XYZ file of C-alpha atoms in Angstrom:
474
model
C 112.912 122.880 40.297
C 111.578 120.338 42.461
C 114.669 118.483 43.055
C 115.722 122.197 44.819
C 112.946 122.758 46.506
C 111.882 119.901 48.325
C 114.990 119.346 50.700
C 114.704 123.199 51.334
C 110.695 122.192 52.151
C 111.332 119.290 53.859
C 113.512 120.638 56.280
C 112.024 124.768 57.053
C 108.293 123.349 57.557
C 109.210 121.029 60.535
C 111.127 123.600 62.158
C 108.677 126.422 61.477
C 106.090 123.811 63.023
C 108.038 123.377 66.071
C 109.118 126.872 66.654
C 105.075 127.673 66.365
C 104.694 124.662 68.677
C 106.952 125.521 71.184
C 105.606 129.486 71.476
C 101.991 127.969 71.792
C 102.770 125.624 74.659
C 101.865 126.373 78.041
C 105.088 126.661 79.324
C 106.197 129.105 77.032
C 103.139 130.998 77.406
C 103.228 131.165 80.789
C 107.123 132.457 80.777
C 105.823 135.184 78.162
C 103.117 136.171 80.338
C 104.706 136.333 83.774
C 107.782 138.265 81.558
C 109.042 141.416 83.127
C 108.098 144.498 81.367
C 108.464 148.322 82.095
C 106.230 149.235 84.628
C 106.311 152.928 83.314
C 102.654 152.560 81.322
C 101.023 150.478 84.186
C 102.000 153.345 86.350
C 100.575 155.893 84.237
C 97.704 154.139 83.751
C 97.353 153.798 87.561
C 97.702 157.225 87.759
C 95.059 158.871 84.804
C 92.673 156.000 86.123
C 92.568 157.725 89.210
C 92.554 161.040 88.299
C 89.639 160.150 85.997
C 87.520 158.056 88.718
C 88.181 161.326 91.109
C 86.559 164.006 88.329
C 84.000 161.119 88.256
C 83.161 161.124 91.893
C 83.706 165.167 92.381
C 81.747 165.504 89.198
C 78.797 163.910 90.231
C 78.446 165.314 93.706
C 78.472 168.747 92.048
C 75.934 168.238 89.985
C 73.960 166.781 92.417
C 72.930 163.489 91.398
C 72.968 162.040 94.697
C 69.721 163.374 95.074
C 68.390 163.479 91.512
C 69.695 160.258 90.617
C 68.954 158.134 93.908
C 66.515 160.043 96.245
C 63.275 160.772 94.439
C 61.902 157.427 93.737
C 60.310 154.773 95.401
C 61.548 151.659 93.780
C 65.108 151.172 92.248
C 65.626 149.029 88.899
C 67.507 146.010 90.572
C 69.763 143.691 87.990
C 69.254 139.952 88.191
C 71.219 137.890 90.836
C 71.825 141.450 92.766
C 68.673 142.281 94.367
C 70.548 142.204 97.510
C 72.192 145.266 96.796
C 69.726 148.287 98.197
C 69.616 151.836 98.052
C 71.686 152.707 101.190
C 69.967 156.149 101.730
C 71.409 159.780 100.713
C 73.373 159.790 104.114
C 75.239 156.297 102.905
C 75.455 156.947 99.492
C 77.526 160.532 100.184
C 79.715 158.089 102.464
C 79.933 155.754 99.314
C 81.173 158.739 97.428
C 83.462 159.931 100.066
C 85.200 156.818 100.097
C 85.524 156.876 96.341
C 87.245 160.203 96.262
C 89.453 159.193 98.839
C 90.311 155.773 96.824
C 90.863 157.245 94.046
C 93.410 159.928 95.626
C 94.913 156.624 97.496
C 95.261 155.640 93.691
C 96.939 158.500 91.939
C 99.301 158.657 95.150
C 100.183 155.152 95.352
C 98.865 155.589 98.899
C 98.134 152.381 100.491
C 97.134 151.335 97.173
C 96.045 147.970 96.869
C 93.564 148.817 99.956
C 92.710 151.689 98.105
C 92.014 149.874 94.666
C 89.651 147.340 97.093
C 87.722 149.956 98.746
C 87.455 152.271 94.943
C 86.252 149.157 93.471
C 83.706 147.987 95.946
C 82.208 151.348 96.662
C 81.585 152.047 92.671
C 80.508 148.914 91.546
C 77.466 149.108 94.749
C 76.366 152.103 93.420
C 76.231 151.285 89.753
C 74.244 147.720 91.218
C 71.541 150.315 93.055
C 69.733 150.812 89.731
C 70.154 149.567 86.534
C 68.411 152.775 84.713
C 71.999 154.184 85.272
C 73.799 151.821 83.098
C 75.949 152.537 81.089
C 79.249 150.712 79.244
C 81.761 153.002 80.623
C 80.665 152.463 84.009
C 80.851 148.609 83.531
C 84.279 148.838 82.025
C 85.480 151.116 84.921
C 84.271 148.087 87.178
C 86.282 145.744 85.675
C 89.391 148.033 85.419
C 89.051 148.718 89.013
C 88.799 145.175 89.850
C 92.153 144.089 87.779
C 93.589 147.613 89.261
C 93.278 145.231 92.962
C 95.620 142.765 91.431
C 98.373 144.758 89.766
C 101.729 145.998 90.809
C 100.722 149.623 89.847
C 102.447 151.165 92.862
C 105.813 149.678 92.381
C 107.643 153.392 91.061
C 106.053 157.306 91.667
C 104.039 155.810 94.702
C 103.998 156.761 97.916
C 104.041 152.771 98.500
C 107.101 152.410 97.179
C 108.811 155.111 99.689
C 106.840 153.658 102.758
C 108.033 150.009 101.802
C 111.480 149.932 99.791
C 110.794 146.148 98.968
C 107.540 147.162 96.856
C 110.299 149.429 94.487
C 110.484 147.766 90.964
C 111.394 149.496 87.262
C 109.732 145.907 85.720
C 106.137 144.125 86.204
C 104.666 141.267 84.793
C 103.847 141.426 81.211
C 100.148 140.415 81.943
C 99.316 143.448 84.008
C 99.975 145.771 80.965
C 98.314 143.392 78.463
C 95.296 142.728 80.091
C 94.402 146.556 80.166
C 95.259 146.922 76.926
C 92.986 143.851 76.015
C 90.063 145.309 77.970
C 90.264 148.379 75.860
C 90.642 146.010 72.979
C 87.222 144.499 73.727
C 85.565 147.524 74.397
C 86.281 149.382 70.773
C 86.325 145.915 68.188
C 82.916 145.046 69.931
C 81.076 148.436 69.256
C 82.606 148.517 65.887
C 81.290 144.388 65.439
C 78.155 145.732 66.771
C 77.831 148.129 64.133
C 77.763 146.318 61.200
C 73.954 146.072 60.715
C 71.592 146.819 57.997
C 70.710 149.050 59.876
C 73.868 151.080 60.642
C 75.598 151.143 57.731
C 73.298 150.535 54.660
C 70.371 153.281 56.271
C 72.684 155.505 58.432
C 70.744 155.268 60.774
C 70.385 156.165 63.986
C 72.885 159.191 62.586
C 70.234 160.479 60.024
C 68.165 161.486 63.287
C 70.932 162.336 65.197
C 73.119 164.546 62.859
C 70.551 167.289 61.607
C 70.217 168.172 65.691
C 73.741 169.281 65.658
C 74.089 171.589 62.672
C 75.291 174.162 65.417
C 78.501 172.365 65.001
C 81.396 174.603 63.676
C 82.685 174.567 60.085
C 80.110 170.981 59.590
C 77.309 172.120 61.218
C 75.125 172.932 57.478
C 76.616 169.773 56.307
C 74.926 167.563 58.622
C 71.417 167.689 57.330
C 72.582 166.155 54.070
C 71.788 161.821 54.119
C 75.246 161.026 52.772
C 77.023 162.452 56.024
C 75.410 160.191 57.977
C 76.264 157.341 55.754
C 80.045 158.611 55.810
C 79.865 159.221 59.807
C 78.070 155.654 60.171
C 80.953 153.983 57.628
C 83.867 155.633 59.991
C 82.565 154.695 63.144
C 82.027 151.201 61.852
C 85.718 151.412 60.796
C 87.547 153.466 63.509
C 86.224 151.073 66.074
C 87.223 147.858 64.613
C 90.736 148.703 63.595
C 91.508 151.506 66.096
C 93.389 149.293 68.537
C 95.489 148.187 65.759
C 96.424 151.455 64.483
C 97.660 152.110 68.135
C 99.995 149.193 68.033
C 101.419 149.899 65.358
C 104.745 152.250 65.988
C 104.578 154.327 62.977
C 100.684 155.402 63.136
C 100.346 155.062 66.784
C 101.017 158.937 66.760
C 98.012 159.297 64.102
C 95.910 157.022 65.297
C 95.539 159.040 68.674
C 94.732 161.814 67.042
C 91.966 159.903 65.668
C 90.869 159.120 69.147
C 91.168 162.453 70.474
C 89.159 163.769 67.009
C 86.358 160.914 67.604
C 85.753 161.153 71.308
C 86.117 164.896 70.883
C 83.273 164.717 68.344
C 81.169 162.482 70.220
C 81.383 163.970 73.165
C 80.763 167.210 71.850
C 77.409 166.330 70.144
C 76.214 163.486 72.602
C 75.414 163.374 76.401
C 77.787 160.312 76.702
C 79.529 161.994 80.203
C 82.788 161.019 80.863
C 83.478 158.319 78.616
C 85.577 160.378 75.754
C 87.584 161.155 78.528
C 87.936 157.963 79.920
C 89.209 156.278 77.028
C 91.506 159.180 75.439
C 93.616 158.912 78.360
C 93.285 154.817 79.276
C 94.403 153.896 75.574
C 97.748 156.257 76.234
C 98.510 152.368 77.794
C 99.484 151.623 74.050
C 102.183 153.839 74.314
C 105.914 152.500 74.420
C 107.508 152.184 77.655
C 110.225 154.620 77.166
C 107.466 157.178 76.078
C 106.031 156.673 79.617
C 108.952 157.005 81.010
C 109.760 159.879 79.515
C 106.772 161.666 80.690
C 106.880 160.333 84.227
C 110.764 162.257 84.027
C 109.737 165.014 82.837
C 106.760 165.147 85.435
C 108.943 164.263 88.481
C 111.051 167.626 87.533
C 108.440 169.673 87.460
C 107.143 168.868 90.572
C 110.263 168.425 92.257
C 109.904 164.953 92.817
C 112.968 162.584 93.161
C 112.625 159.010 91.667
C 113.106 156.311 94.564
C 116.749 155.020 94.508
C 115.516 151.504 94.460
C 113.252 152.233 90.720
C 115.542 150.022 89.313
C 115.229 146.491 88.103
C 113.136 144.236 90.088
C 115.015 141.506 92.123
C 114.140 138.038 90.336
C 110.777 136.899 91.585
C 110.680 134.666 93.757
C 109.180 130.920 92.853
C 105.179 131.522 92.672
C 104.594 127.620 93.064
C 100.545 127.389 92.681
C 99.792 130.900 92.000
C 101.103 130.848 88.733
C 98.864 128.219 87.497
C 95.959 129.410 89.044
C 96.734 133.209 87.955
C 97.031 131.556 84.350
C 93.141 129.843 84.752
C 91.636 133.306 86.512
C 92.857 135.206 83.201
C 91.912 132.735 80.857
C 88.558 132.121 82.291
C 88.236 136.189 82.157
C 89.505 136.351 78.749
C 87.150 134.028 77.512
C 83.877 135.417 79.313
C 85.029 139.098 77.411
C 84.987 137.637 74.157
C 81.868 135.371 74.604
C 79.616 136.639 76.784
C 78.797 139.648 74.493
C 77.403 137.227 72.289
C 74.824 135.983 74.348
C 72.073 137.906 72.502
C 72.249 135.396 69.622
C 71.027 132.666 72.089
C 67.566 134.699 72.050
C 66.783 135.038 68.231
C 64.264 138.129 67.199
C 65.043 141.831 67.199
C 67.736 141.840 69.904
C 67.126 146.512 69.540
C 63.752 145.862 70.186
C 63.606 143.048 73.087
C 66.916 144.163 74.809
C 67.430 140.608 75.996
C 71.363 140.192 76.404
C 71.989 143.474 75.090
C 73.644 145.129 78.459
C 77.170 144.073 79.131
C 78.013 143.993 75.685
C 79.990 147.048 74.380
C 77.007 148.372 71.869
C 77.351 151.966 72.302
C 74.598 154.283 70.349
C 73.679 152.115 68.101
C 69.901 153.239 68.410
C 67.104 155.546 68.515
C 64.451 154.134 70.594
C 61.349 155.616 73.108
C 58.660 154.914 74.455
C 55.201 155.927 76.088
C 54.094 153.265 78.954
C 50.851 153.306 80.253
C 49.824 151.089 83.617
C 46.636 149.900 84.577
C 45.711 148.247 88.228
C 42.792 146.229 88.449
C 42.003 144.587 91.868
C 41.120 141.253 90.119
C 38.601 140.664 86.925
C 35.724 142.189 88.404
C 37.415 144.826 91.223
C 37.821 148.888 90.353
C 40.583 149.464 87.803
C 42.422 152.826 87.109
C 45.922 154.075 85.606
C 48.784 154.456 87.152
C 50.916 157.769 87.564
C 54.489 156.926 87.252
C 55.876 159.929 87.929
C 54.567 159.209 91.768
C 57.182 156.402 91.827
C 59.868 157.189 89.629
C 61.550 159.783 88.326
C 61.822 161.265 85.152
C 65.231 159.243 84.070
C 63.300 156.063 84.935
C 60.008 156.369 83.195
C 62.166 157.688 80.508
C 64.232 154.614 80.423
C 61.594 151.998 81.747
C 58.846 152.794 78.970
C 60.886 150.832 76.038
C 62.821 148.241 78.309
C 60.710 145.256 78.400
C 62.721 143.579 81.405
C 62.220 146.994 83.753
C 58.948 146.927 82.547
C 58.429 143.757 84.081
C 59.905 144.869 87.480
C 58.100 147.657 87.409
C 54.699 145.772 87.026
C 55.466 143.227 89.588
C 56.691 146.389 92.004
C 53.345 147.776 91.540
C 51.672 144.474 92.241
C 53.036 144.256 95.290
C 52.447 147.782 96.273
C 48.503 148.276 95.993
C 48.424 144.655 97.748
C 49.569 146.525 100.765
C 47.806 149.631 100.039
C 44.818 146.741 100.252
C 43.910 145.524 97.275
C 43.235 141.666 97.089
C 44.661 140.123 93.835
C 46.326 143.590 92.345
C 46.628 142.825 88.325
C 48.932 144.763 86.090
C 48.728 145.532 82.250
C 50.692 147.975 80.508
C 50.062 150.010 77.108
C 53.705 150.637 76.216
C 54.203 152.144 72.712
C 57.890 152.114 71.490
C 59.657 153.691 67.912
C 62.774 152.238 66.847
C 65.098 154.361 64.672
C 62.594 156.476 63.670
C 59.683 153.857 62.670
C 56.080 154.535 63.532
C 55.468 153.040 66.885
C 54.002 149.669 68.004
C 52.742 147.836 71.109
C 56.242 146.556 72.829
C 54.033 144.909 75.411
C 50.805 142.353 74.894
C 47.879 144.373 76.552
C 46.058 141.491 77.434
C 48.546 140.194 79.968
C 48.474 139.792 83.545
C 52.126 141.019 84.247
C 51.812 140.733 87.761
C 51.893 136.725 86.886
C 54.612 136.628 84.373
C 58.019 135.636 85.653
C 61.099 136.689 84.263
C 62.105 133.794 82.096
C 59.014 134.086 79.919
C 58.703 136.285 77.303
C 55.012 135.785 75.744
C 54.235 139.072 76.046
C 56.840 140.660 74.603
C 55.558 141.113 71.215
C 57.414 141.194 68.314
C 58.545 144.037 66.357
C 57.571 144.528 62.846
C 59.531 146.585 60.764
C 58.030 149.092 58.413
């Protein structure tokens, strides 16, 4: 037996090695990458992305957040390393939005796109930098789409582009543009289901044994959801749809199913939650998963109905022409981005403790409703240790979205004490100091002190974090 095997493993495992060597060189890897493909799901996704980001912009204007959202506070929640970014007033802000709704109609058309992508992604990512009470994942990832959006050949078939300017027609686009999409959504759904494998989530159901019994208005389920073990099944299929989703969906033979699930789940969590657009926003954006010639059909069938002739030049793309340097240095810009996706969600380890409670590195990392947390925050003003002290109203300086969201963030709590420092020094006090009573419950505990009571916060700067105290589960 040995005699036979070992000249037949002597010679497959050097080949095998080299054959893995040779796909995992950089070379090959860049050849893959830069690799024509069908352009049909880049320009579908070109085209839902700006259908969704106009619903976005329309949506908001109707419902009048402009105002309610921007114009009835005095101080905006700035993110670190952006402070330069102000509130541009209601007139510049409806200018902001105007631009965005023509962007994003610049994007469906193919009309001057690239300029279009610039100006959509510039205008949207200021306004989410106003205030960081607004945060919210879905608005981060449609930053980043919008940014790659700049980069791609989107507008290379069923663009107006590709009329104006025969030499921007293509039927093929580099294999990186569709993959890096399709990695972005990727991140997005294995690092909320990562996220959700916690004590917390799955062995106490929890935050869904608060949430559930709220919605027993829900058809057919509704009497259902008071009972414990729904929320453990609910908390167990999250926890699983989310980390294997994206494979499901490239798979051939369930990729049919697995949308389903994803129009079932968002349909469901959109239904019960106030999580705005984002259902939408990722039932349509993980259609990218979808083969080519699906795409293409679709586009086809679209064109007839609305009468639209294909360009005669949505053929093949001429071979490229040499890229010299921008190869390499397209190569480094997606590696480097690759790498911050996958890391930089991690940075919460770096900070040890309760990372629900503290918050520290907990934006920017795909963790979607994974808690149950508010607060009561109470600010007293004392014009130094012997001057007159009294509370603070909040509700003269911020609205009710901001005390809502500022009374269990430690970090806006902080920028809201050193706000109010500075304030009642010019309103005339001499050495203004700031302590807050903030009470906080987490997934339905009793509350606790977030803050330390005792401390100046006027004098705290933002790297410490003594008087954050630390939370003690019961």
């Amino acid at each position: 037996m040995a005699s036979f095997l070992m000249p037949t493993l002597s010679t497959a495992r050097p080949q095998a090695g080299s054959e893995a060597a040779r796909r995992l060189s950089p070379a090959y890897v860049s050849a893959w990458l830069f690799g024509p493909v069908s352009a049909a799901p880049l320009v579908s996704f070109r085209v839902l992305f700006g259908l969704l980001t106009l619903f976005s912009s329309l949506r908001f204007l109707a419902l009048g957040w402009v105002e309610a959202q921007y114009g009835s506070s005095a101080l905006k929640f700035s993110y670190s390393g952006f402070e330069w970014v102000e509130y541009t007033g209601q007139t510049g802000l409806y200018l902001l939005y105007g631009l965005m709704i023509l962007a994003s109609l610049g994007i469906i058309l193919g009309a001057l796109y690239r300029l279009s992508a610039v100006v959509f992604f510039l205008a949207f990512s200021y306004v989410e930098l106003i205030d960081k009470t607004y945060y919210l994942n879905h608005y981060y990832f449609v930053s980043l789409v919008a940014f790659w959006m700049i980069w791609v050949p989107a507008h290379r078939s069923h663009s107006l582009d590709a009329g104006w300017w025969p030499r921007l027609r293509g039927a093929t686009v580099p294999r990186w543009s569709v993959l890096l999409f399709q990695f972005q959504l990727a991140v997005v759904y294995t690092y909320a289901g990562l996220a959700k494998i916690t004590p917390h989530w799955l062995l106490e159901a929890m935050p869904l044994r608060l949430w559930l019994p709220a919605q027993d208005h829900t058809p057919l389920i509704g009497p259902l959801l008071h009972q414990d073990w729904v929320a453990y099944v609910f908390s167990w299929a999250g926890m699983l749809f989310d980390c294997t989703i994206i494979l499901w969906l490239c798979l051939r033979r369930t990729r049919p199913w697995a949308y389903l699930a994803v129009l079932g789940f968002h349909a469901l969590t959109g239904y019960w939650f106030q999580i705005g657009v984002f259902p939408l926003v990722m039932s349509a954006l993980v259609l990218v998963f979808f083969s080519p010639a699906w795409h293409a059909r679709v586009q086809a069938g679209l064109a007839r109905l609305l009468g639209s002739a294909p360009h005669p030049g949505a053929a093949p793309a001429p071979p490229a022409p040499s890229l010299g340097w921008l190869r390499p240095a397209t190569l480094l810009v997606l590696g480097l981005y690759v790498g911050f996706q996958l890391l930089y969600p991690w940075r919460y380890l770096l900070y040890g403790g309760n990372r629900f409670w503290h918050e520290r590195g907990y934006r920017f990392g795909w963790r979607v409703m994974l808690m149950e947390k508010a607060g009561t925050a109470t600010f007293y003003v004392q014009d130094g240790p012997q001057g007159r002290r009294g509370a603070v109203r909040n509700e003269d300086f911020l609205n009710d979205h901001q005390v809502k969201q500022m009374s269990f963030q430690p970090d806006m709590i902080l920028q809201y004490a050193h706000w109010l420092a500075a304030h009642y020094q010019q309103q005339g006090m001499q050495r203004p100091q700031v302590r807050a009573e903030v009470y906080v419950t987490l997934n339905g505990q009793p509350s606790q002190l977030l803050v330390d009571p005792a401390v100046d916060l006027a004098q705290v700067s933002d790297e410490q974090t003594h008087w954050i105290l630390p939370h003690a589960e019961r």
